[in-house]
PDB file of C-alpha atoms in Angstrom:
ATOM      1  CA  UNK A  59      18.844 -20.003  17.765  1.00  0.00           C
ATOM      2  CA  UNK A  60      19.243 -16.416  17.803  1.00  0.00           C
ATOM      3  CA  UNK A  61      17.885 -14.845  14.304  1.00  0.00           C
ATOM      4  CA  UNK A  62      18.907 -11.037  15.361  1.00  0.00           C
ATOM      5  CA  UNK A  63      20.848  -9.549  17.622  1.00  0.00           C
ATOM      6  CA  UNK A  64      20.334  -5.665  18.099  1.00  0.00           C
ATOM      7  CA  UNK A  65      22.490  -3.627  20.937  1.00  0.00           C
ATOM      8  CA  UNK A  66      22.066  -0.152  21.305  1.00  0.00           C
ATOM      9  CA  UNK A  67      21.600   0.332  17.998  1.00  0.00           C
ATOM     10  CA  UNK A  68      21.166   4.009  17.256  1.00  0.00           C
ATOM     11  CA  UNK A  69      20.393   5.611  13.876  1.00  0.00           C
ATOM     12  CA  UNK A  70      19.934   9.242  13.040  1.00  0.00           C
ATOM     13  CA  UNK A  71      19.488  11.450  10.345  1.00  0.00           C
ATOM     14  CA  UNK A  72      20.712  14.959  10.813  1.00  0.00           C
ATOM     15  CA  UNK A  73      19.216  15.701  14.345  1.00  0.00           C
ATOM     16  CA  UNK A  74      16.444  13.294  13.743  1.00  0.00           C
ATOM     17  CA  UNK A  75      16.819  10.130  16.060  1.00  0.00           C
ATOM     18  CA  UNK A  76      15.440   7.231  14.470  1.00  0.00           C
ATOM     19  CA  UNK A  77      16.568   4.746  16.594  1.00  0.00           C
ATOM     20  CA  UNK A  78      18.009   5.508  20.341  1.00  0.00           C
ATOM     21  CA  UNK A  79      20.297   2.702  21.961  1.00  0.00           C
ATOM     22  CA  UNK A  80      17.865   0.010  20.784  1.00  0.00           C
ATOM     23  CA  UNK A  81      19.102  -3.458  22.147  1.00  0.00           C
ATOM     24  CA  UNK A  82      16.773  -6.678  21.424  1.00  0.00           C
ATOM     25  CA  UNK A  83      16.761 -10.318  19.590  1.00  0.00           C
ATOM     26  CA  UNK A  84      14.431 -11.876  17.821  1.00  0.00           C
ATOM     27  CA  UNK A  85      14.955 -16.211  17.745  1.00  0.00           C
ATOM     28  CA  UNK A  86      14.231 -18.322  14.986  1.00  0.00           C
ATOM     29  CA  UNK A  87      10.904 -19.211  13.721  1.00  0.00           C
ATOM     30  CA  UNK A  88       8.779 -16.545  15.600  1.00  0.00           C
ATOM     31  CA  UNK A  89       6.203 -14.293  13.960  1.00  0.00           C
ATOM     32  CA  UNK A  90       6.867 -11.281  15.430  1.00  0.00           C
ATOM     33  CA  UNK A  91       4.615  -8.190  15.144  1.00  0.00           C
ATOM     34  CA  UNK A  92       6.842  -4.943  15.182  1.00  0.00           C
ATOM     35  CA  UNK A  93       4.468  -2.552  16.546  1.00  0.00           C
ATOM     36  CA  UNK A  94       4.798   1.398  17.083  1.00  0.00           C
ATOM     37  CA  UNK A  95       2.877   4.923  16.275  1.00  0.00           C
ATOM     38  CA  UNK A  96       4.311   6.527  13.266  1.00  0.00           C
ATOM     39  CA  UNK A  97       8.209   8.194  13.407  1.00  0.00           C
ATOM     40  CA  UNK A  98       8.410   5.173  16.377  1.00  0.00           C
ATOM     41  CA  UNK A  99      11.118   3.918  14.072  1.00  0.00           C
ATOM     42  CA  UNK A 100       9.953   0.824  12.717  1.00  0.00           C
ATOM     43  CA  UNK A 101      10.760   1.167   9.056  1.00  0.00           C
ATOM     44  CA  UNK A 102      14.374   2.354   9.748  1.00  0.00           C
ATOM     45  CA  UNK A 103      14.931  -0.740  12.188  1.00  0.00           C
ATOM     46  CA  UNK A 104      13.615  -2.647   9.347  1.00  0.00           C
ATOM     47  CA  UNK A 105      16.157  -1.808   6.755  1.00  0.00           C
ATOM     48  CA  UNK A 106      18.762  -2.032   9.056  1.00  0.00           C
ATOM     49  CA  UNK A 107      18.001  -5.724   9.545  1.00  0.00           C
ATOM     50  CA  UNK A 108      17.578  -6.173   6.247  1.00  0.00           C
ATOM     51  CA  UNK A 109      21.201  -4.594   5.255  1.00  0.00           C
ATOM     52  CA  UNK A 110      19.663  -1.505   3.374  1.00  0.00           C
ATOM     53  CA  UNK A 111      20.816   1.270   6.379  1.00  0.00           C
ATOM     54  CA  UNK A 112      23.865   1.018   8.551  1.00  0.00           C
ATOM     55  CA  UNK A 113      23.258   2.220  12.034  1.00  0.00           C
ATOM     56  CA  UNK A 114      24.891   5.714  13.320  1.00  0.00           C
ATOM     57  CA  UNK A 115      25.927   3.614  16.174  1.00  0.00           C
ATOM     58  CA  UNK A 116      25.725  -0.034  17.852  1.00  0.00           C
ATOM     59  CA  UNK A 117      25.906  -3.319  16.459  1.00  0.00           C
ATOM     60  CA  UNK A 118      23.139  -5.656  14.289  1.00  0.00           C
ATOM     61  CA  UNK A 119      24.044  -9.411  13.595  1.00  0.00           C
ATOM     62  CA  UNK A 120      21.225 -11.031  11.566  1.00  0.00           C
ATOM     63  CA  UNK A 121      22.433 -15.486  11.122  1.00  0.00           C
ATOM     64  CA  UNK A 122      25.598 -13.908  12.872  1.00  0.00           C
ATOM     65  CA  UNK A 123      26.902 -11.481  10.747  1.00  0.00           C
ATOM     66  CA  UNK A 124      26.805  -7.829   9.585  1.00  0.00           C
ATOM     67  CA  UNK A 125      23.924  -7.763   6.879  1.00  0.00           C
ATOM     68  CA  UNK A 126      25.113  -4.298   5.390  1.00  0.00           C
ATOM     69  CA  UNK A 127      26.546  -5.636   1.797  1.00  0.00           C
ATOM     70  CA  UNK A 128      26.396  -9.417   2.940  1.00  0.00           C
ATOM     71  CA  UNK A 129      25.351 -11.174  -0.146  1.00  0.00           C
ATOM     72  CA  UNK A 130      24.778 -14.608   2.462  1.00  0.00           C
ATOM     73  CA  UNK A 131      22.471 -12.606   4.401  1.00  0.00           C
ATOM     74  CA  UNK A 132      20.478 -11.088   1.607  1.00  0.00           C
ATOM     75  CA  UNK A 133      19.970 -14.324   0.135  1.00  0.00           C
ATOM     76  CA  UNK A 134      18.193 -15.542   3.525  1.00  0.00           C
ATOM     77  CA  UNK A 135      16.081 -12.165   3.554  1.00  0.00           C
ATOM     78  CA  UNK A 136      13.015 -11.152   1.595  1.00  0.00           C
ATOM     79  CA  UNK A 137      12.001  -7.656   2.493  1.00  0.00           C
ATOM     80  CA  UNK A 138       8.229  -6.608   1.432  1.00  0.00           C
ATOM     81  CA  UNK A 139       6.815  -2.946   1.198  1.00  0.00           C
ATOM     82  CA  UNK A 140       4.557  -0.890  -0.857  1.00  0.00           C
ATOM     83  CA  UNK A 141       7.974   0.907  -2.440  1.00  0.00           C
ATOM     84  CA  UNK A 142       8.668  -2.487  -4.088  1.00  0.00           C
ATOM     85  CA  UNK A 143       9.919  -1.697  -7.794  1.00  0.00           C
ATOM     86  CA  UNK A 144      10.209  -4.091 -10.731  1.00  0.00           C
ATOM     87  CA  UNK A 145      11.445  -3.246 -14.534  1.00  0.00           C
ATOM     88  CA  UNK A 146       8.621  -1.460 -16.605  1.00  0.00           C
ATOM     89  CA  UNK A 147       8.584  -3.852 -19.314  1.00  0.00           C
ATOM     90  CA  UNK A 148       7.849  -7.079 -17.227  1.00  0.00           C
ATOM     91  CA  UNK A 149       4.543  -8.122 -17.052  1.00  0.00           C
ATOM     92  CA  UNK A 150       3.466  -9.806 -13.929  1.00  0.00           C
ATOM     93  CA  UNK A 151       3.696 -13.595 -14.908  1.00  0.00           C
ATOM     94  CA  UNK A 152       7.381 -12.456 -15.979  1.00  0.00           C
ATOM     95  CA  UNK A 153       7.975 -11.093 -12.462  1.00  0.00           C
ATOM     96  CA  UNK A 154       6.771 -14.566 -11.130  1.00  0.00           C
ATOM     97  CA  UNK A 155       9.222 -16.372 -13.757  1.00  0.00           C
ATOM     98  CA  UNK A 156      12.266 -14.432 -12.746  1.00  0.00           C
ATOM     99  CA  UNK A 157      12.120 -13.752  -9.022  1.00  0.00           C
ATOM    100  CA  UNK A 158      11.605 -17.734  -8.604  1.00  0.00           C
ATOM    101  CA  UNK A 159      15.568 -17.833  -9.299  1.00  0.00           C
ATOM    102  CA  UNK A 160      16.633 -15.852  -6.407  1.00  0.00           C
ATOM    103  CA  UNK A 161      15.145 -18.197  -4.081  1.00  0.00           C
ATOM    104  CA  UNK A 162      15.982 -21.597  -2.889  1.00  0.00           C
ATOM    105  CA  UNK A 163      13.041 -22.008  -1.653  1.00  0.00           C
ATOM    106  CA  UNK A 164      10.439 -20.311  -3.927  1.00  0.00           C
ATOM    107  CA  UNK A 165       7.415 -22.178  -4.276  1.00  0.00           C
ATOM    108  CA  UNK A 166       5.801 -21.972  -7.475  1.00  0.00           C
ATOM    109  CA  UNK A 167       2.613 -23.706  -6.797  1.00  0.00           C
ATOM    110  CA  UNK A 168       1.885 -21.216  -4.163  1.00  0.00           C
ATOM    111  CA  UNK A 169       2.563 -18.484  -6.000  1.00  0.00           C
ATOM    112  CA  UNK A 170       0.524 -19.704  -8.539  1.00  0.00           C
ATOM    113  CA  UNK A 171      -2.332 -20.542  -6.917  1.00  0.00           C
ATOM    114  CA  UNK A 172      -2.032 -17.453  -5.151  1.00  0.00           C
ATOM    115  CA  UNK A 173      -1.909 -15.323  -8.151  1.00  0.00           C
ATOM    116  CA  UNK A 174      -5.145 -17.545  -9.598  1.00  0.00           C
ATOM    117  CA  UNK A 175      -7.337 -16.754  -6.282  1.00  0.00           C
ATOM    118  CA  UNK A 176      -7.014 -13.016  -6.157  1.00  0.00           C
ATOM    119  CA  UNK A 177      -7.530 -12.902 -10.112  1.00  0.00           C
ATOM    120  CA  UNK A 178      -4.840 -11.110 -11.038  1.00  0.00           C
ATOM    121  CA  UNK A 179      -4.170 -10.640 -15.419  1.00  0.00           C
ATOM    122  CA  UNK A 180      -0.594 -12.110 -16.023  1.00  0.00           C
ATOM    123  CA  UNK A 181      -0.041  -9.882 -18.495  1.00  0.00           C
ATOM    124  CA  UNK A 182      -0.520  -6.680 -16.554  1.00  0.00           C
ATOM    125  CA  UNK A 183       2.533  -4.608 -15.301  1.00  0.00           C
ATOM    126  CA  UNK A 184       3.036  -3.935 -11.758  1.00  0.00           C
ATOM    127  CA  UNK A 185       2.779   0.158 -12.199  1.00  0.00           C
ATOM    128  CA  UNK A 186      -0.422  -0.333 -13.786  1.00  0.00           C
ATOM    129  CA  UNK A 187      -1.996  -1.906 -10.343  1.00  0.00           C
ATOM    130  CA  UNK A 188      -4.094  -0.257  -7.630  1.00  0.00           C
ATOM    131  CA  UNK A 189      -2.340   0.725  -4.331  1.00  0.00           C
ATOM    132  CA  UNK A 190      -4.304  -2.544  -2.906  1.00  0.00           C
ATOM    133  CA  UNK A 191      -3.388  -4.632  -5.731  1.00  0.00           C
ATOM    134  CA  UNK A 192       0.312  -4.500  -5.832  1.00  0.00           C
ATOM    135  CA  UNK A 193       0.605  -4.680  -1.731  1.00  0.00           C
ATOM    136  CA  UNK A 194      -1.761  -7.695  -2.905  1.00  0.00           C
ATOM    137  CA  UNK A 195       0.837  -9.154  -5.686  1.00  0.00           C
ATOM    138  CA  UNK A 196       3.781  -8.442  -3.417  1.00  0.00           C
ATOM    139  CA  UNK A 197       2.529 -10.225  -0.683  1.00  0.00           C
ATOM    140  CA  UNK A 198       2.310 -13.218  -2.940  1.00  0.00           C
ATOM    141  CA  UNK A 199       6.370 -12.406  -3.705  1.00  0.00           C
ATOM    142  CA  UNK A 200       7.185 -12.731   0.389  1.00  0.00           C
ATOM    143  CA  UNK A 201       4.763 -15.964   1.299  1.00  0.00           C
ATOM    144  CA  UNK A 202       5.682 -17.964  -1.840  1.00  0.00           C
ATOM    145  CA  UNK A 203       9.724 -16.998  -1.483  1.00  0.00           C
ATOM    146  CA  UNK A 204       9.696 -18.796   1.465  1.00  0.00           C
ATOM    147  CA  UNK A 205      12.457 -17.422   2.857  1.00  0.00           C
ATOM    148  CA  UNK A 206      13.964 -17.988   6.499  1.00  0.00           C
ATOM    149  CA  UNK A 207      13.716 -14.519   7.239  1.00  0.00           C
ATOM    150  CA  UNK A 208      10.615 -12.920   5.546  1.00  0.00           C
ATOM    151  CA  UNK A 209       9.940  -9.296   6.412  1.00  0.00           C
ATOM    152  CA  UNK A 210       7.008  -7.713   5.968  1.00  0.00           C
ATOM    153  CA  UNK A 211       6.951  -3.630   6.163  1.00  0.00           C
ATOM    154  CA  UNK A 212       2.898  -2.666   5.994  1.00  0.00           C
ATOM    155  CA  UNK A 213       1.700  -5.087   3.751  1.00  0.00           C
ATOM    156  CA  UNK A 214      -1.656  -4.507   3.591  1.00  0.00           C
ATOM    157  CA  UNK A 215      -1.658  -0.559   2.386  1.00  0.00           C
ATOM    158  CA  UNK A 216      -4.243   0.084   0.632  1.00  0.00           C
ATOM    159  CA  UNK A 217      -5.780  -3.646   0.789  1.00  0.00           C
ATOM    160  CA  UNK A 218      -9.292  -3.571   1.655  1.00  0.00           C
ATOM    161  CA  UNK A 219     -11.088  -5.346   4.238  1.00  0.00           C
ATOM    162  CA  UNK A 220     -11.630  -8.959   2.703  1.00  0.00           C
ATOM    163  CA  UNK A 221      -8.051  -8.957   0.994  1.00  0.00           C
ATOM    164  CA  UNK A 222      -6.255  -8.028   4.709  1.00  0.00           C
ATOM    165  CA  UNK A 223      -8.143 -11.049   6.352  1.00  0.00           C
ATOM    166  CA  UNK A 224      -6.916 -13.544   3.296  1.00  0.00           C
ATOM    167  CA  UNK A 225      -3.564 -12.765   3.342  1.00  0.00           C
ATOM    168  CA  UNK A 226      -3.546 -12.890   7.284  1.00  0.00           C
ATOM    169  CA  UNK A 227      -4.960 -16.179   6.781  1.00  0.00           C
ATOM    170  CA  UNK A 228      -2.710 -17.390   4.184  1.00  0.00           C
ATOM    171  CA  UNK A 229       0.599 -15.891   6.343  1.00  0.00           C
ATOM    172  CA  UNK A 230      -0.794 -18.449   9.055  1.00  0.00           C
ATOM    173  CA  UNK A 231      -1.343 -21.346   6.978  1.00  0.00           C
ATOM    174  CA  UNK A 232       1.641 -21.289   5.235  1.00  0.00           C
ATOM    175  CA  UNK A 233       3.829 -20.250   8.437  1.00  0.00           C
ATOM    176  CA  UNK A 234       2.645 -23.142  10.237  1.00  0.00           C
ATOM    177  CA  UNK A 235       3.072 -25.611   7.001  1.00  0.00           C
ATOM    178  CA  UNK A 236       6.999 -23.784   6.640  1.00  0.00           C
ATOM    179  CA  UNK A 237       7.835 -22.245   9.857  1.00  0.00           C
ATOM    180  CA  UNK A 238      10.391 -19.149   9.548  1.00  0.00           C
ATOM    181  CA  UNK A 239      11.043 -16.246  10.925  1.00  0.00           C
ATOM    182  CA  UNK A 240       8.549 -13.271  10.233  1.00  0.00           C
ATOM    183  CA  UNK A 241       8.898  -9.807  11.202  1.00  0.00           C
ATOM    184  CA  UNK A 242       4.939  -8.092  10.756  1.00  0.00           C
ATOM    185  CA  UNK A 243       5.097  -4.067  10.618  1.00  0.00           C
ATOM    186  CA  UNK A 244       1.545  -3.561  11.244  1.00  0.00           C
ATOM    187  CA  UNK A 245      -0.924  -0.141  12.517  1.00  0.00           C
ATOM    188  CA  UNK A 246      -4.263  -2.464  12.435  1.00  0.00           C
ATOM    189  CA  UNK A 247      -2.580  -4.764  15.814  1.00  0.00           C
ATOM    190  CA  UNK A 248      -6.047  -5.604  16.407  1.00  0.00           C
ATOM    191  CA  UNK A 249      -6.146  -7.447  12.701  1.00  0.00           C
ATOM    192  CA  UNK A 250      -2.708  -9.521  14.003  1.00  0.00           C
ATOM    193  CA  UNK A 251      -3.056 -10.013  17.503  1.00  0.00           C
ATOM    194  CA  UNK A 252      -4.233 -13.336  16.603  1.00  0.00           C
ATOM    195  CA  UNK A 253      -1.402 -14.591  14.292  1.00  0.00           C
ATOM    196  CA  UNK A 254       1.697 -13.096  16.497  1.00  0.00           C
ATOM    197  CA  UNK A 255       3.253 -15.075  18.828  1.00  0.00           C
ATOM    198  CA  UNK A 256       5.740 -12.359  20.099  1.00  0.00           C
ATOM    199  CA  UNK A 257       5.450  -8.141  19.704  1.00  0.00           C
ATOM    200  CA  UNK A 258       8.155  -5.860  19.927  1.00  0.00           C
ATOM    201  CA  UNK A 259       6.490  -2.460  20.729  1.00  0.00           C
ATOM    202  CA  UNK A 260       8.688   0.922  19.838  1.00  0.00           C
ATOM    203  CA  UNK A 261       8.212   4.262  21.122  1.00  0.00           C
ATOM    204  CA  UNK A 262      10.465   7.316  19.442  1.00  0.00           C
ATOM    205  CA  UNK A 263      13.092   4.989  18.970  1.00  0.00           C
ATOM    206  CA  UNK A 264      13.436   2.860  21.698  1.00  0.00           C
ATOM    207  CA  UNK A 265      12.281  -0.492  23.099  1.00  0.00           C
ATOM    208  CA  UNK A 266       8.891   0.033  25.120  1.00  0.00           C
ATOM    209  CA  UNK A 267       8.749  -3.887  25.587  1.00  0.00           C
ATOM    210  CA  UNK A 268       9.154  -6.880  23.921  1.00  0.00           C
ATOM    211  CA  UNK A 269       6.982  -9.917  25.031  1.00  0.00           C
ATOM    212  CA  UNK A 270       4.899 -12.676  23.786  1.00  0.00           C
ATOM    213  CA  UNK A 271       1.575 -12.376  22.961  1.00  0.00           C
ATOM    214  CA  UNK A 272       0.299 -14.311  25.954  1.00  0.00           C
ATOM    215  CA  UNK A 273       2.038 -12.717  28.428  1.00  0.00           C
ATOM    216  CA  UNK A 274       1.011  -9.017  27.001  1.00  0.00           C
ATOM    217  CA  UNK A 275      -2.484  -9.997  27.277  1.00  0.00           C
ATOM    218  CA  UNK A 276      -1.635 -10.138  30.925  1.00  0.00           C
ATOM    219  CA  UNK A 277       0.422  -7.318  31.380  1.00  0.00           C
ATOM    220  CA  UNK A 278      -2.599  -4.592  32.438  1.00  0.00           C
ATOM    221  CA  UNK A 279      -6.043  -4.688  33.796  1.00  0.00           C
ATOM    222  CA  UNK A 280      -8.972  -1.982  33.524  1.00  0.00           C
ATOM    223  CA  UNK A 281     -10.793  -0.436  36.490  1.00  0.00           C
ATOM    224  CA  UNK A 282     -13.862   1.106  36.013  1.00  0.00           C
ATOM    225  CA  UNK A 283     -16.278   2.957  38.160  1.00  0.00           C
ATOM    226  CA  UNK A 284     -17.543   6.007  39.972  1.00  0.00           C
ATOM    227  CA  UNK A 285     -13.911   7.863  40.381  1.00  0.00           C
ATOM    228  CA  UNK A 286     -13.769   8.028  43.922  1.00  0.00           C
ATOM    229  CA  UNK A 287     -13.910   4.140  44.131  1.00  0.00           C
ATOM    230  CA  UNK A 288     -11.467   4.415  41.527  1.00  0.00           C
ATOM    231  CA  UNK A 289      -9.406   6.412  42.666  1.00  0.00           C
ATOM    232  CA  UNK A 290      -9.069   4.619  46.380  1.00  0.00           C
ATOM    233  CA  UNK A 291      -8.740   1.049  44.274  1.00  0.00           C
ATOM    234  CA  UNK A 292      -5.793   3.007  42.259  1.00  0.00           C
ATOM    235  CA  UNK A 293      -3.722   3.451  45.619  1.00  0.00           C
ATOM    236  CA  UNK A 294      -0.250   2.086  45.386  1.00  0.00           C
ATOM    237  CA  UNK A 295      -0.643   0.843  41.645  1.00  0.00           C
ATOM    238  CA  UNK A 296       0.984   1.442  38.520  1.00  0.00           C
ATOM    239  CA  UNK A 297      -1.159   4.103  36.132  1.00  0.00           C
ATOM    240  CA  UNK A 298      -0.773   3.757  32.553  1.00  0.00           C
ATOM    241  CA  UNK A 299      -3.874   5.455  31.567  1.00  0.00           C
ATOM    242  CA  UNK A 300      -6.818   6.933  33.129  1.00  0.00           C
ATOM    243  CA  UNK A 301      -9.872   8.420  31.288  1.00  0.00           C
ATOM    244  CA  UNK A 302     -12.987  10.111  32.653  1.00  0.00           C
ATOM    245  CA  UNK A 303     -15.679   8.615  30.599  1.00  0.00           C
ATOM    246  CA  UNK A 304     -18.653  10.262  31.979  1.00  0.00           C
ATOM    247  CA  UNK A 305     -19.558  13.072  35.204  1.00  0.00           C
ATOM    248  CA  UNK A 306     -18.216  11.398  38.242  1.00  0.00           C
ATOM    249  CA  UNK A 307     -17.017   8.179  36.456  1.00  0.00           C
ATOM    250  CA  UNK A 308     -13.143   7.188  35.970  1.00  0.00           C
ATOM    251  CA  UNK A 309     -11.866   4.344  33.866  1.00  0.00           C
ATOM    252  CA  UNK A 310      -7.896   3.383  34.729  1.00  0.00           C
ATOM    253  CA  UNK A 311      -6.053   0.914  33.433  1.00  0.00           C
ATOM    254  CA  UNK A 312      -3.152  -0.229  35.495  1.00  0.00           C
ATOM    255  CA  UNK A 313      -0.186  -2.711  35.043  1.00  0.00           C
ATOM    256  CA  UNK A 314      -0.903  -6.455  36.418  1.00  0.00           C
ATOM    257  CA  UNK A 315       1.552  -7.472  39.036  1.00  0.00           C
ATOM    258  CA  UNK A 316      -0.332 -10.422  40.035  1.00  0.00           C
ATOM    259  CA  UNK A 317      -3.351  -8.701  41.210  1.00  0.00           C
ATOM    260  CA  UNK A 318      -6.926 -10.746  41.318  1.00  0.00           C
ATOM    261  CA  UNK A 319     -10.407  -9.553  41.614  1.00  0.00           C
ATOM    262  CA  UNK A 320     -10.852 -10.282  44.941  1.00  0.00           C
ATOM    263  CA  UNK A 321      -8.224  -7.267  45.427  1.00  0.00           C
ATOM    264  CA  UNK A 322     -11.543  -5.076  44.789  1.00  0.00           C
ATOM    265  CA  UNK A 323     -14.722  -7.558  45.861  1.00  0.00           C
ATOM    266  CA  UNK A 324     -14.986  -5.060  48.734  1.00  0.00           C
ATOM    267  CA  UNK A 325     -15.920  -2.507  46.534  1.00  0.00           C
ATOM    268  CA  UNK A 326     -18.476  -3.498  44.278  1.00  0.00           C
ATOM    269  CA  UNK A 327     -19.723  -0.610  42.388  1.00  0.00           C
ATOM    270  CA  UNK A 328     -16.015  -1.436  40.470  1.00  0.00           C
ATOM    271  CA  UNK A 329     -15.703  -3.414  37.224  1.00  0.00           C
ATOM    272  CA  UNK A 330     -12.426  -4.682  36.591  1.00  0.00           C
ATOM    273  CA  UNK A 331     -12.102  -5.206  32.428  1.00  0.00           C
ATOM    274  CA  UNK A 332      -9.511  -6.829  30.297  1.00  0.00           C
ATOM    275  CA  UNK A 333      -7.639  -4.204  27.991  1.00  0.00           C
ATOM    276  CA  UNK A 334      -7.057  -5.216  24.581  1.00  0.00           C
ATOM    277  CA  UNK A 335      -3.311  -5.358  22.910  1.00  0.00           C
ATOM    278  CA  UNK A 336      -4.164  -1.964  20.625  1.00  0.00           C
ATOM    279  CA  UNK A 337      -5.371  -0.604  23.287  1.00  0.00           C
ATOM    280  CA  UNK A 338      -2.544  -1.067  25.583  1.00  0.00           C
ATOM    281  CA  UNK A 339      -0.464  -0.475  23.158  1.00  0.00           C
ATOM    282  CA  UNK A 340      -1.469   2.773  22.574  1.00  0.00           C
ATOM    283  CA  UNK A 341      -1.568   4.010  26.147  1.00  0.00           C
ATOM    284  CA  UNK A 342       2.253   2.343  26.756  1.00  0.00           C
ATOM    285  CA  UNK A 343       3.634   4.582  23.865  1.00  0.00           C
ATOM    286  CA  UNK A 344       1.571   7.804  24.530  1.00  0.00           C
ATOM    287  CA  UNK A 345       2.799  11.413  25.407  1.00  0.00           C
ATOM    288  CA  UNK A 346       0.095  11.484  28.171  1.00  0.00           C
ATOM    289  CA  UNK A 347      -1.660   9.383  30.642  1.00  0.00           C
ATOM    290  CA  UNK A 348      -4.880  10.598  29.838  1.00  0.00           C
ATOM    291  CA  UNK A 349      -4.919  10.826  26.305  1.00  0.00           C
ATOM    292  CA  UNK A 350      -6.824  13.415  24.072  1.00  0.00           C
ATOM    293  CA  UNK A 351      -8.791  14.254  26.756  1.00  0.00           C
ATOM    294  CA  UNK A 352      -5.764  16.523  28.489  1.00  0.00           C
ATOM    295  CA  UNK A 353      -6.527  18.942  25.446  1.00  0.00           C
ATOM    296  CA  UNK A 354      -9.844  20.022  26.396  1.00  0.00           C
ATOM    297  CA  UNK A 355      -9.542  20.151  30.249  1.00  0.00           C
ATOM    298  CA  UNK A 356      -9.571  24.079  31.168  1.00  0.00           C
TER     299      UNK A 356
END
């Protein structure tokens, strides 16, 4: 079943484009990393989904209708980000207590146990937290509301290292125990390569691609080598990024269409590498081919 339904949805503010004829769907119970440099649009598409922006233009359908003032749709959604908000005179157990009744499927053992591990005092307030700690006690909100769309806008801000690879952990666990849908907003794609299953990838606005994990590990190969070599093995391919690493070397990475290394065992002074997803990533939504390294070339 079809979760979201996006066509050329198009938000802007002013003459900012946010969003440019974005069309995509997202099916039930996937995690789905939503990938993208900052201003790619992530956060607006976000809200949209969740019913907190209308778009300037197109149509979203999120379990088939409209979720702009749909009170069936919002109680389906949980959205989680570091602007999260909660009255001033609740303390955090009394956050716990009264969230629990907005959703069906709130778990309270989780939550509690949750709560327990990263040692959190139930009787501190939410503004009185660290940056880490309340993307930490928010986090705890999204897993244990168990909702069938859970969103998650940059959860881990300002989490350090050990806290990001718990909850990571505990968004697989419990995913795979109560499989949903999950939308991850996430910089650090080499932290969640490993928990994703699909990634949509933005870039100013629009859809770059949208594949699963698998197949995006597949999508490019690296060449490496002195750059003439290179540059005769890059004849006829695809370039999405090319780098000279050292004098007279050249790495390029090019898109796969079903090529094999025995495309270059003629020439074997070149390495062919795999490219990792952040890497990729990066080069696919870039302003240049060649990356930083177009500044400094006289």
């Amino acid at each position: 079943m079809t979760v979201i339904q996006g066509e050329n949805l198009t938000k802007s503010y002013g003459k900012i484009l946010a969003l440019d004829h974005l069309t995509f769907q997202i099916e039930e119970n996937k995690l789905t990393g939503l990938i993208g440099r900052n201003g790619a649009g992530k956060t607006t598409l976000l809200k949209i989904i969740a019913g907190y922006l209308q778009p300037t233009q197109g149509e979203i359908k999120v379990f088939f209708q409209n979720p702009f003032n749909s009170l069936q749709v919002s109680a389906n959604i949980i959205f989680i980000d570091n602007h999260m908000m909660f009255p001033p005179a609740f303390r955090l157990k009394d956050i716990l207590s009264e969230v629990s009744r907005f959703y069906n499927n709130w778990d309270k053992k989780l939550a509690q146990r949750l709560f327990d591990y990263f040692s959190f005092n139930p009787k501190q307030r939410h503004s009185s937290l660290s940056k880490g700690n309340q993307s930490t006690f928010n986090m705890i909100i999204g897993l244990a509301a168990h909702c069938p769309l859970t969103i998650f806008d940059e959860p881990t801000s300002g989490m350090d290292s050990a806290v990001r690879k718990d909850f990571y952990r505990a968004l697989l666990k419990d995913y795979l125990e109560y499989p949903r849908t999950i939308i991850l907003s996430s910089h650090l794609l080499s932290e969640v390569e490993d928990i994703l299953e699909d990634i949509l990838l933005l870039r100013e606005g629009t859809r770059c691609l949208h594949q699963s994990v698998l197949d995006l590990k597949e999508y490019a190969l690296g060449l490496k080598g002195p750059k003439q070599r290179v540059i005769e093995g890059l004849e006829g391919k695809e370039i999405l990024y090319s780098e000279e690493f050292a004098q007279g070397s050249l790495y390029a990475v090019i898109k796969n269409q079903g090529l094999t290394s025995q495309e270059f065992v003629k020439q074997e002074d070149l390495e062919l590498l795999p490219v990792p997803l952040e890497d990729l990533c990066i080069y696919l939504t870039g302003n240049t081919k060649g990356g930083i390294d177009h500044v400094f070339k006289q």
